[in-house]
Coordinates of N, CA and C in Angstrom, one line a residue:
X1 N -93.7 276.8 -26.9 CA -94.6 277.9 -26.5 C -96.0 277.4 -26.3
X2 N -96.5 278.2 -25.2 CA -97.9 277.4 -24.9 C -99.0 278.0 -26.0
X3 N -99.9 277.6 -26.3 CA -101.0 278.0 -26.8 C -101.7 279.2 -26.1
X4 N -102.3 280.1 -27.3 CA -103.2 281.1 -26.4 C -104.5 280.5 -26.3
X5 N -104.9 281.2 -25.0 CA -106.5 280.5 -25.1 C -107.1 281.1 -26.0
X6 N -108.3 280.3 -26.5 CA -109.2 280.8 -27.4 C -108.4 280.9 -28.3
X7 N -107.5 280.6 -29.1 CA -107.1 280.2 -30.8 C -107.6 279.2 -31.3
X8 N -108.1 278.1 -31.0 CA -108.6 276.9 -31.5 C -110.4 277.2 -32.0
X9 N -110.7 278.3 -30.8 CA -111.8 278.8 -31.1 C -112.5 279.9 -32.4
X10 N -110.9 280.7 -32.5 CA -111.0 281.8 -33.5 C -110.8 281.1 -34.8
X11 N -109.8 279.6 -34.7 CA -109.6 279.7 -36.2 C -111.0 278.8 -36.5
X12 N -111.7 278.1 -35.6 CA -113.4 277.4 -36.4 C -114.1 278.4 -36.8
X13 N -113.9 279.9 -35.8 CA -115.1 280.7 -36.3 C -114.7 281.4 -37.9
X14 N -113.4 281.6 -38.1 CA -112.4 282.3 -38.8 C -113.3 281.5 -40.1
X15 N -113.4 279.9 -40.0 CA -113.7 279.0 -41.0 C -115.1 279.4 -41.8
X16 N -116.0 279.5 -40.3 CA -117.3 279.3 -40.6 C -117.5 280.9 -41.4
X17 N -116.8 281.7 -41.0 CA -116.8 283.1 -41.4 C -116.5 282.8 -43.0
X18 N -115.9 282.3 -43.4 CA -115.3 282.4 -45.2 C -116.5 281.2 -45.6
X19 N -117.3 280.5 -44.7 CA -118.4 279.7 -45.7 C -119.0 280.3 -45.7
X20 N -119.6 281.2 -44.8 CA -120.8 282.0 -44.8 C -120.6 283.0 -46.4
X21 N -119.4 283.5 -46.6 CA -119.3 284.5 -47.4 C -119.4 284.0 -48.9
X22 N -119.0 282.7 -48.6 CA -119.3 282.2 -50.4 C -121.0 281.8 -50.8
X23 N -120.5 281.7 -52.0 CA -121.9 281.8 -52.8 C -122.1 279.9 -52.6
X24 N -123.1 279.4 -52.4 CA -123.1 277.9 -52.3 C -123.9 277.2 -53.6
X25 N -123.8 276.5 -54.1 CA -124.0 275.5 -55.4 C -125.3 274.7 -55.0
X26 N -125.5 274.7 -54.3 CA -126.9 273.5 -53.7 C -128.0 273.2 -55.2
X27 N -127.6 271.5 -55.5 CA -128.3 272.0 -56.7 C -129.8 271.0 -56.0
X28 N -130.8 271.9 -56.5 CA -132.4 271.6 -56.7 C -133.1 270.8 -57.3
X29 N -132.1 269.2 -56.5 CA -132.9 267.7 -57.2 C -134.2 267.8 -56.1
X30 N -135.2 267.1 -57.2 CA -134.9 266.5 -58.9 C -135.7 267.5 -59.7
X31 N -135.8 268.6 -59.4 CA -136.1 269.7 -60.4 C -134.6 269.4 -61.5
X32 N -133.5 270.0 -60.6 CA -132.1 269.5 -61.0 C -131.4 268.4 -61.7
X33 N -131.5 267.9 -62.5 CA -130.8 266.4 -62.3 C -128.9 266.1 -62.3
X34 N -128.9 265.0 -61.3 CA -127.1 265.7 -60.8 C -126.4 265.5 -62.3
X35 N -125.5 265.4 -62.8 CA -124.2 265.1 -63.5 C -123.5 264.0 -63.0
X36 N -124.0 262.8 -63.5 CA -123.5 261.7 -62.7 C -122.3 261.3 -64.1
X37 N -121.0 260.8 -63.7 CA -120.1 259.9 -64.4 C -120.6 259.0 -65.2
X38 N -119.9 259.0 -66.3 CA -120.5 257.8 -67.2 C -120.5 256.4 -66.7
X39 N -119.6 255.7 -65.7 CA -119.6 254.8 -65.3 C -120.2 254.6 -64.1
X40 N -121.5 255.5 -63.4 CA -122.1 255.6 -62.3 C -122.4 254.0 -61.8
X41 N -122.8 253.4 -61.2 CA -123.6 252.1 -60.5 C -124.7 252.5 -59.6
X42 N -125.7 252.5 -61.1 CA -127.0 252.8 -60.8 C -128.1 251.6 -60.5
X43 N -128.2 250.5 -61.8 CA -129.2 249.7 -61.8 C -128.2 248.6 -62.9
X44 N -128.9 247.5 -62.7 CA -128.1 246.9 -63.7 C -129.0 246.5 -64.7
X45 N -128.6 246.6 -65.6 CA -129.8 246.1 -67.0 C -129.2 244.3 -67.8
X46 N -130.2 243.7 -67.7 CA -130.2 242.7 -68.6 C -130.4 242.2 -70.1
X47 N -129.4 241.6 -71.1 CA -129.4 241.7 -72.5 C -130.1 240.4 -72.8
X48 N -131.3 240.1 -72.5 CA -131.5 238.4 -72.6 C -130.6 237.6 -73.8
X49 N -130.6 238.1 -74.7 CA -130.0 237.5 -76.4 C -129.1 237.3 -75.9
X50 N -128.0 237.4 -75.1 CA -126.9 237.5 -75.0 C -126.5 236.0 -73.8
X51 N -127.4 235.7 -72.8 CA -127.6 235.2 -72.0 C -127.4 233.6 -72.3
X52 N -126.5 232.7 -71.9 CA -126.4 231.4 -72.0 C -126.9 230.9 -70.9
X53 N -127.4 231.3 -69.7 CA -128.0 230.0 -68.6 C -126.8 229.5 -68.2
X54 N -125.6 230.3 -68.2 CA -124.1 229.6 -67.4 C -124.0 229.6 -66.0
X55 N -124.9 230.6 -65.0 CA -125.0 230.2 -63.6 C -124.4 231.0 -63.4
X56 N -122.9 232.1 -63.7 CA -121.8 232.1 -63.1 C -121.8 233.6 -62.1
X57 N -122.9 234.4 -62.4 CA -123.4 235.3 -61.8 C -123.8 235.0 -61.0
X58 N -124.9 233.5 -60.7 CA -125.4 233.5 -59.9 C -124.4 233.0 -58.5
X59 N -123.8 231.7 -59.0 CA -122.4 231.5 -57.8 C -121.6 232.9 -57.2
X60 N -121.0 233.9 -58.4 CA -120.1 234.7 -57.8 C -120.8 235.4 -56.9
X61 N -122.4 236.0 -57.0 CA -122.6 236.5 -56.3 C -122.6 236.9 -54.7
X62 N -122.2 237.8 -54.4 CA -121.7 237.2 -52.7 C -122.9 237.3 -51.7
X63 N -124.2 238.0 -52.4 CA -125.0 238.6 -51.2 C -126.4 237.6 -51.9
X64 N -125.9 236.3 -52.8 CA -126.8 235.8 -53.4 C -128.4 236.7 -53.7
X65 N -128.1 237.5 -54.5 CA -129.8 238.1 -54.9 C -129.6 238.3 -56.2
X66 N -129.2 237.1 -56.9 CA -129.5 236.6 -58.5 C -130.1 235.2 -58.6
X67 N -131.7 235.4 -59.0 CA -132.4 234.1 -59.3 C -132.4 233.7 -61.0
X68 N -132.3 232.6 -60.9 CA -132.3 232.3 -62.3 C -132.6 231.0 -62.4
X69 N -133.8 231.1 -63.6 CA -134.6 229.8 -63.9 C -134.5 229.3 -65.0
X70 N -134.4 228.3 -65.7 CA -134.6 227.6 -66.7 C -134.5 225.9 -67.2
X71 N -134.8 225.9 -68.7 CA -135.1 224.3 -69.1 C -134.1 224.6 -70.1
X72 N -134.0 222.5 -70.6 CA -133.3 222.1 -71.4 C -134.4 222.1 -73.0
X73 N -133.9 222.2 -74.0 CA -134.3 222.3 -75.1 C -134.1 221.6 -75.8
X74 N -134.2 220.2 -76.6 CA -133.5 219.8 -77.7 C -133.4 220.1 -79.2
X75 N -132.6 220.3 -79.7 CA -132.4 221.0 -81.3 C -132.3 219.9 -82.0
X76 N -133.2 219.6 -83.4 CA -133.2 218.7 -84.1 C -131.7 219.0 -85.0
X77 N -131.6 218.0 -85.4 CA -129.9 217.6 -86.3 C -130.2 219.0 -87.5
X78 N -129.4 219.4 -87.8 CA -129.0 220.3 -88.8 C -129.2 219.6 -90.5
X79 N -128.3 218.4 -90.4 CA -128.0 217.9 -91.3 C -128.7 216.7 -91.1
X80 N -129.0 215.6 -92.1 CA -129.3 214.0 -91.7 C -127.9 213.3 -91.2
X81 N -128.5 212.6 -90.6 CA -127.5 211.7 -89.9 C -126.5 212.5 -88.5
X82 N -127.2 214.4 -88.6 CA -125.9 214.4 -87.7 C -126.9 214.6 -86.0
X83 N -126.5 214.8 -85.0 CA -126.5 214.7 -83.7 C -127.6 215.7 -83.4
X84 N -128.5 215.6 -82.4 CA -129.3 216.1 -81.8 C -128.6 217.6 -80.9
X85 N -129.0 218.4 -80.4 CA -128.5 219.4 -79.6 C -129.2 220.1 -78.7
X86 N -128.7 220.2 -77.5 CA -129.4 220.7 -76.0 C -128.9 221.6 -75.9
X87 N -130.1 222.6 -75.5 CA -129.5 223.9 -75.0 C -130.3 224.5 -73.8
X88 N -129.9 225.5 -73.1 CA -130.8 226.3 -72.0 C -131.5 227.2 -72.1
X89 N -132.9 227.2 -72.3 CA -133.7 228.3 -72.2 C -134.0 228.9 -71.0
X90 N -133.4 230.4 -71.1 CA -133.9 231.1 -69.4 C -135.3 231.1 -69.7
X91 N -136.0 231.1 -68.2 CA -137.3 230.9 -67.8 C -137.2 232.2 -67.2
X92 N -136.5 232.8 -66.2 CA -136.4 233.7 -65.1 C -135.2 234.3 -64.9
X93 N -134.9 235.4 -64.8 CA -134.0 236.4 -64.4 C -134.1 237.3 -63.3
X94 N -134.0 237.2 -62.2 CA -134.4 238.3 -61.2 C -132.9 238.7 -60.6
X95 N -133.1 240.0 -60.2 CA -132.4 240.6 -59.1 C -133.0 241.2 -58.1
X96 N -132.5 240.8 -57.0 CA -133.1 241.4 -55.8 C -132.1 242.7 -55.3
X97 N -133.0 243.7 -56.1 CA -131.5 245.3 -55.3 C -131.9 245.8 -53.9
X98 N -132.7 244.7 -52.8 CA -132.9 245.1 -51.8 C -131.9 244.5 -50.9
X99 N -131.3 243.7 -52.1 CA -130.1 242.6 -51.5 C -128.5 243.4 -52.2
X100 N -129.1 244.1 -53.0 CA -127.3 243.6 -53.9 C -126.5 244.8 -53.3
X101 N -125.4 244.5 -53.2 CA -124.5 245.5 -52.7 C -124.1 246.4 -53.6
X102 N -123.8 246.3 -54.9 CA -123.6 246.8 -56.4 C -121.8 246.7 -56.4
X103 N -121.7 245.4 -55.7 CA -119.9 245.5 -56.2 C -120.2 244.9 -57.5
X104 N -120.1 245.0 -58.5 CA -120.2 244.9 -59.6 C -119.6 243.5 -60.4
X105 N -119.5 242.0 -59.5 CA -118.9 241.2 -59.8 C -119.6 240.3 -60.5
X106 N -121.0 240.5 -60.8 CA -121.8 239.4 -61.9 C -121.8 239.7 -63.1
X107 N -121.2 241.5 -63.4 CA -120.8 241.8 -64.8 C -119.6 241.8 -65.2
X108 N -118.7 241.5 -64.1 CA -117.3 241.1 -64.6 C -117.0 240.0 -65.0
X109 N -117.9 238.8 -64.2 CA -117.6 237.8 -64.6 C -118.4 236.7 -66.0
X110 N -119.4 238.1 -66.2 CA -120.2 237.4 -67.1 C -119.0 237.5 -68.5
X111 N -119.4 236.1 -68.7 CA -118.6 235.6 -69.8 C -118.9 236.2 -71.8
X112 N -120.3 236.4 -71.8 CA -121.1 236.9 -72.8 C -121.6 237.9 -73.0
X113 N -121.1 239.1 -72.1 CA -121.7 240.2 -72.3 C -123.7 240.7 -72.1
X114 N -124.0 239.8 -70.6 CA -125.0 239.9 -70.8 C -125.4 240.7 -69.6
X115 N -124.8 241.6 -68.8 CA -125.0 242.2 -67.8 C -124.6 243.4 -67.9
X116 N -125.3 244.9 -68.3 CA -124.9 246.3 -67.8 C -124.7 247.0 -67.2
X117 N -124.4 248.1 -66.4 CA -124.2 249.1 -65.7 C -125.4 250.1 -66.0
X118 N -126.3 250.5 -65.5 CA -126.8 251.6 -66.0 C -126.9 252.9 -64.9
X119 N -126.5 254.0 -65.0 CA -126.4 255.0 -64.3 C -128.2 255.3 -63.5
X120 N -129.2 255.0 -64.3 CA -130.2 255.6 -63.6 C -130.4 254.7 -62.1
X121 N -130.8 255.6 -61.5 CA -130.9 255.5 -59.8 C -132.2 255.5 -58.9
X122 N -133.4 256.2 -60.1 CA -134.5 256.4 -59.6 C -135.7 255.6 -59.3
X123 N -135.4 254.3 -58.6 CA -136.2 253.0 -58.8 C -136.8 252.6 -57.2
X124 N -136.8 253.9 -56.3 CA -137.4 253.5 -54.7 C -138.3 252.9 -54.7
X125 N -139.1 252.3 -54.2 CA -140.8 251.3 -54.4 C -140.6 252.0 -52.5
X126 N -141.9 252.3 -52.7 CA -142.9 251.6 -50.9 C -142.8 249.9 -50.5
X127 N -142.9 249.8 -51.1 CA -143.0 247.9 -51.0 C -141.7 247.4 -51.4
X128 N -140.7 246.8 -50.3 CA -139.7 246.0 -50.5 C -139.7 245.0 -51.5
X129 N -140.9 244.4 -51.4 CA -141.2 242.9 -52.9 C -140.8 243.6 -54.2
X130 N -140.9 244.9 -54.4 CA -141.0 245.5 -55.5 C -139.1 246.2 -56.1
X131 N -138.1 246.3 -55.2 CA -136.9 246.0 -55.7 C -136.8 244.8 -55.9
X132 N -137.3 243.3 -56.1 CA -136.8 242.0 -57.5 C -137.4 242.5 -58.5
X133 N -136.7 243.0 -59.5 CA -136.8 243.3 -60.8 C -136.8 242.0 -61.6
X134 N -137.7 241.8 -62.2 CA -137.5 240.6 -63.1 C -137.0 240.8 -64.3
X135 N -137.0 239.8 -65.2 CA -136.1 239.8 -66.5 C -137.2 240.9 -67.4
X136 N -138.3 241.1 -67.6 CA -139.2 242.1 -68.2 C -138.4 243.8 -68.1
X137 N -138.5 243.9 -66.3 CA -138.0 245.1 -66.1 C -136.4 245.2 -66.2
X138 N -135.6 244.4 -65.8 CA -134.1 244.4 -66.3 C -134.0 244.8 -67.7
X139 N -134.9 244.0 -68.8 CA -134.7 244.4 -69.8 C -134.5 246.0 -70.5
X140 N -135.1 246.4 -69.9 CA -136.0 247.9 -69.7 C -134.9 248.8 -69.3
X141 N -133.7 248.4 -68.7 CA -132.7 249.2 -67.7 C -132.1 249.9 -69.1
X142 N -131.6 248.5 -70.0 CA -130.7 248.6 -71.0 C -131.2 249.8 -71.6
X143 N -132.2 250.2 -72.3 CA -132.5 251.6 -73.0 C -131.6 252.8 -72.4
X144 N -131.8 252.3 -71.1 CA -130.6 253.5 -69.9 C -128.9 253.3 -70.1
X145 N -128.6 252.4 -70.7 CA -127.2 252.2 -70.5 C -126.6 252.8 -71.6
X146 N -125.4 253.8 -71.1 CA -124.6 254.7 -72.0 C -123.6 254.3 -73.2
X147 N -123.6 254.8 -74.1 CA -122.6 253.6 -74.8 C -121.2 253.6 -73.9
X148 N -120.4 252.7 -74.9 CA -119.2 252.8 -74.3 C -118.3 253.6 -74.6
X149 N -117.0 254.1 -73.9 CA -116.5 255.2 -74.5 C -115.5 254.8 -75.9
X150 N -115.1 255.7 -76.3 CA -114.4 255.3 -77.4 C -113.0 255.1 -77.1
X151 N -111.4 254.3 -77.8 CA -110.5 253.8 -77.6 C -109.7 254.9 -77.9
X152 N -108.6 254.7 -76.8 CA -107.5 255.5 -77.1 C -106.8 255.4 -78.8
X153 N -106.1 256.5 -79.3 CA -106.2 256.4 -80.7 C -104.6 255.6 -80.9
X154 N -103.8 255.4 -79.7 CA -103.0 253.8 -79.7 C -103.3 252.6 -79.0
X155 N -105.0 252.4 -78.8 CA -104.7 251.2 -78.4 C -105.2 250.5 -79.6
X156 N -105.5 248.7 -79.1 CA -105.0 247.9 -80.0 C -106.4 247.9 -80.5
X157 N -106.5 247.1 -81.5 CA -107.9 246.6 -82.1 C -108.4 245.7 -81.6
X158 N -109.6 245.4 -80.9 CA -110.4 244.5 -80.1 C -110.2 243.5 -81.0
X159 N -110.1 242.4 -80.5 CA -109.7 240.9 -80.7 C -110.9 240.3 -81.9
X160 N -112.4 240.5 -81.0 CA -113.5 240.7 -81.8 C -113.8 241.2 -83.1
X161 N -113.3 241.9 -83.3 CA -113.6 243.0 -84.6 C -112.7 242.9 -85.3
X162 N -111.2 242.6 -85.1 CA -110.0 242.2 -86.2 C -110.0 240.6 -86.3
X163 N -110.9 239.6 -85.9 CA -111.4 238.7 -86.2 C -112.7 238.3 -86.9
X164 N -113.6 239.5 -86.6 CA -114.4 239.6 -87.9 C -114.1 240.2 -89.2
X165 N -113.2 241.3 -88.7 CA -112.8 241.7 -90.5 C -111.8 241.0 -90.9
X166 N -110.8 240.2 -90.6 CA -110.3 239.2 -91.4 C -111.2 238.1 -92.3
X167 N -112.3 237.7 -91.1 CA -113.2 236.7 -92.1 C -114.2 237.4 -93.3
X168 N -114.3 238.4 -93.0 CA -115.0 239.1 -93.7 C -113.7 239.2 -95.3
X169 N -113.0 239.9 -95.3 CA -111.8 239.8 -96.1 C -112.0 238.7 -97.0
X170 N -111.4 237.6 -96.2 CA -111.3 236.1 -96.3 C -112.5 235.5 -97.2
X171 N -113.8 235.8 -96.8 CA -114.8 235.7 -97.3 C -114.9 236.1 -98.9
X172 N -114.7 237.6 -98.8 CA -114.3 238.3 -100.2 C -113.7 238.2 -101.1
X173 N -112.9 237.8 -100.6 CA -111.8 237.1 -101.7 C -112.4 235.8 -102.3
X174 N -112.6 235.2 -101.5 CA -113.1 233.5 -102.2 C -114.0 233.9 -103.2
X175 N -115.1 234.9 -102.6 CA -116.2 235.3 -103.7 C -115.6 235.8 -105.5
X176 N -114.7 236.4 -104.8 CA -114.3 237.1 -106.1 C -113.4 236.5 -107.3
X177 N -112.6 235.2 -106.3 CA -112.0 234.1 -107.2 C -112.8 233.4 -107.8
X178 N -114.2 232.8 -107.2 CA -115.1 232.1 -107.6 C -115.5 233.0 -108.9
X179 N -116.1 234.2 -108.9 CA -117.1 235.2 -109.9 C -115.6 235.1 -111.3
X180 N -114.1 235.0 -110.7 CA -113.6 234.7 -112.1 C -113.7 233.8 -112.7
X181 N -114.0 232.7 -111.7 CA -113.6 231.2 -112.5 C -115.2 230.8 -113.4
X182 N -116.2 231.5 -113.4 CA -117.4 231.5 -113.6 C -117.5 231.3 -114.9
X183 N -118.4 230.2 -115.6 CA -118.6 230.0 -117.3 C -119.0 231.3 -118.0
X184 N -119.8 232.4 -117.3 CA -120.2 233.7 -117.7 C -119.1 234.5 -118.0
X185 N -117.7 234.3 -117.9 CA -117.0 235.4 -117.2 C -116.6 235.9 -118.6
X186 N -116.2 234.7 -119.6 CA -116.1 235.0 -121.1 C -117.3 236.3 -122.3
X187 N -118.5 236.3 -121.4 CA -119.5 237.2 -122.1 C -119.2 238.7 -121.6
X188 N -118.4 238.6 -120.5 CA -117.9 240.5 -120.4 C -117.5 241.0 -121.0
X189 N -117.0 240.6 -122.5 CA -116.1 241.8 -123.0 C -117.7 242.0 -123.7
X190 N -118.4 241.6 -124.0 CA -119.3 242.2 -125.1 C -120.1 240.8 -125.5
X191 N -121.3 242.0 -126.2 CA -121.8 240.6 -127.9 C -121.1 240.8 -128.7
X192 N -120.5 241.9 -129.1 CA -119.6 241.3 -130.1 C -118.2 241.1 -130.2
X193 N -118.3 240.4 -129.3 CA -116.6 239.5 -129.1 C -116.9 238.4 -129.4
X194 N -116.2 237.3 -130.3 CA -116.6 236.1 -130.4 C -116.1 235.0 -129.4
X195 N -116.1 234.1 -128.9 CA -116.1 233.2 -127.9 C -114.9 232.9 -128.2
X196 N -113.9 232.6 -127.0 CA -112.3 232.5 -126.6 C -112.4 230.8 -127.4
X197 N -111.5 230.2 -128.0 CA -111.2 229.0 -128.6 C -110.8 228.1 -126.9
X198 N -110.8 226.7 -127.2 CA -111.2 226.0 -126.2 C -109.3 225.8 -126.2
X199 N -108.5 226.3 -125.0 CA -107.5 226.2 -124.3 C -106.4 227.5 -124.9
X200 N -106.8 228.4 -125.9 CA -106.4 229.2 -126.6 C -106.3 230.5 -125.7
X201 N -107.5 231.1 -125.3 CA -108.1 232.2 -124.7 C -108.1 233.5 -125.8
X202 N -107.8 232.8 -127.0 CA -107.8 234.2 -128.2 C -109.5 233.9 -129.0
X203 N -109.6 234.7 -129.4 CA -111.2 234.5 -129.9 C -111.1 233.7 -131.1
X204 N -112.1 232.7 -131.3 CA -112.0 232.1 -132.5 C -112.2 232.4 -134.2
X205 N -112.0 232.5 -135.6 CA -111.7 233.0 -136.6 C -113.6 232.7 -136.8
X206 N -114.1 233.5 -137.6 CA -116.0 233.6 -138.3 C -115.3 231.8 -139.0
X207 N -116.5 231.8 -139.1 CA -116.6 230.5 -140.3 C -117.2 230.8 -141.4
X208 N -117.0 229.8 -142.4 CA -117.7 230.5 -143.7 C -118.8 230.7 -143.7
X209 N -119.5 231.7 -144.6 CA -121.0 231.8 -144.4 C -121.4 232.2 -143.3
X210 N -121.4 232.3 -142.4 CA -121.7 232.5 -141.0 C -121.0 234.3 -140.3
X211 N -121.4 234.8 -139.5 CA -121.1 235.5 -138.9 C -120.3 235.6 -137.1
X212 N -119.6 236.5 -136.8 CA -118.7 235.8 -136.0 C -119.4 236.0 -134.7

C-alpha cells in the first residue's frame, strides 16, 4: 500500500507538538551545578608521596602530554658496613590537558597509586600555556577527588589490608609472648606474694626471723 502524502509530515509535527507540551528540565549552570557520576573524568590529580619516578605514565601515554623530571639521590647505609642506596627524586610533574585526551591510561597503569580521577571540570584558562598544570596545581586536584565507593558485602578482602592485619596480629602476639617471659612478670600477683622458688614456681617458705 502506497503511502499518503503528507504522513511523514504529520508524524514530525505530531512530535514537535508533545515537546512543546512538556514541561522541560533546562538546568541553570553554573548558578546550577550538574549532578555529575562519581566516576566523572574531569581533571586528574597528583599524590606526589606516592610517586616513584617509574616513567610508566609517561611511555603509556598516547598523546605524550606527561612531563616528568627528576634526579638520583644517594641514601647513606642504614647500618655499618651495609650498602649505600639510590633513589629518584621528582623534580617536575606536568600535564598538558590541552593535549590529553582523558582515556584514562596513566592511572591504570600507574603501579603505586599515584594518579586520580577528579570530577571537577571547571579549569578553562584564556591562555593555552595555562592548561600544563604543574605538580603544585595537580596536587590541588586531589582535595576534589571523591572517596572510593565501598565493597560489595561478598566481595573479598583487599590483598593490602588482609596483609596488614595479619602482620599486625603477628606483631601482637610476639609482643605478648615476650611481656610473659618478662623478669617483672613474677611481681603481678602482688607485694605480698613472696617470690616463686628458683624452678619450683610455688612461692618460697618466710625464713627465720625475717618476714616473707
Amino acid at each position: 500500500m502506497a503511502p499518503i502524502p503528507g504522513s511523514g509530515l504529520a508524524k514530525g509535527l505530531a512530535v514537535t507538538l508533545r515537546t512543546m507540551t512538556k514541561k522541560s528540565h533546562t538546568a541553570q549552570y553554573p548558578d546550577a551545578q550538574p549532578d555529575l557520576p562519581p566516576r566523572t573524568r574531569g581533571v586528574i590529580g597528583l599524590f606526589e608521596e606516592n610517586c616513584t619516578v617509574c616513567m610508566l605514565c609517561a611511555r603509556e601515554c598516547p598523546d605524550w602530554c606527561i612531563y616528568i623530571d627528576s634526579h638520583k639521590e644517594t641514601i647513606p647505609a642504614a647500618a655499618p658496613g651495609g650498602r649505600e642506596r639510590s633513589r629518584n627524586v621528582l623534580d617536575r610533574f606536568a600535564i598538558d590537558f590541552a593535549l590529553c585526551m582523558y582515556c584514562g591510561i596513566c592511572i591504570e597503569v600507574c603501579p603505586f597509586d599515584a594518579l586520580f580521577w577528579s570530577p571537577e571540570f571547571e579549569y578553562a584558562e584564556t591562555d593555552i600555556h595555562e592548561l600544563t598544570h604543574e605538580r603544585d596545581k595537580l596536587r590541588e586536584w586531589m582535595w576534589t577527588v571523591p572517596e572510593p565507593p565501598a565493597l560489595d558485602p561478598g566481595a573479598e578482602e583487599p590483598k593490602e589490608i588482609a596483609a596488614a592485619r595479619k602482620a599486625a596480629e603477628k606483631l601482637a602476639a610476639t609482643q605478648a609472648a615476650e611481656a610473659d617471659r618478662a623478669p617483672g612478670a613474677d611481681r603481678a600477683a602482688g607485694p605480698g606474694t613472696p617470690p616463686a622458688a628458683p624452678g619450683t614456681g610455688e612461692p618460697q617458705p618466710p625464713t627465720e626471723g625475717g618476714t616473707a
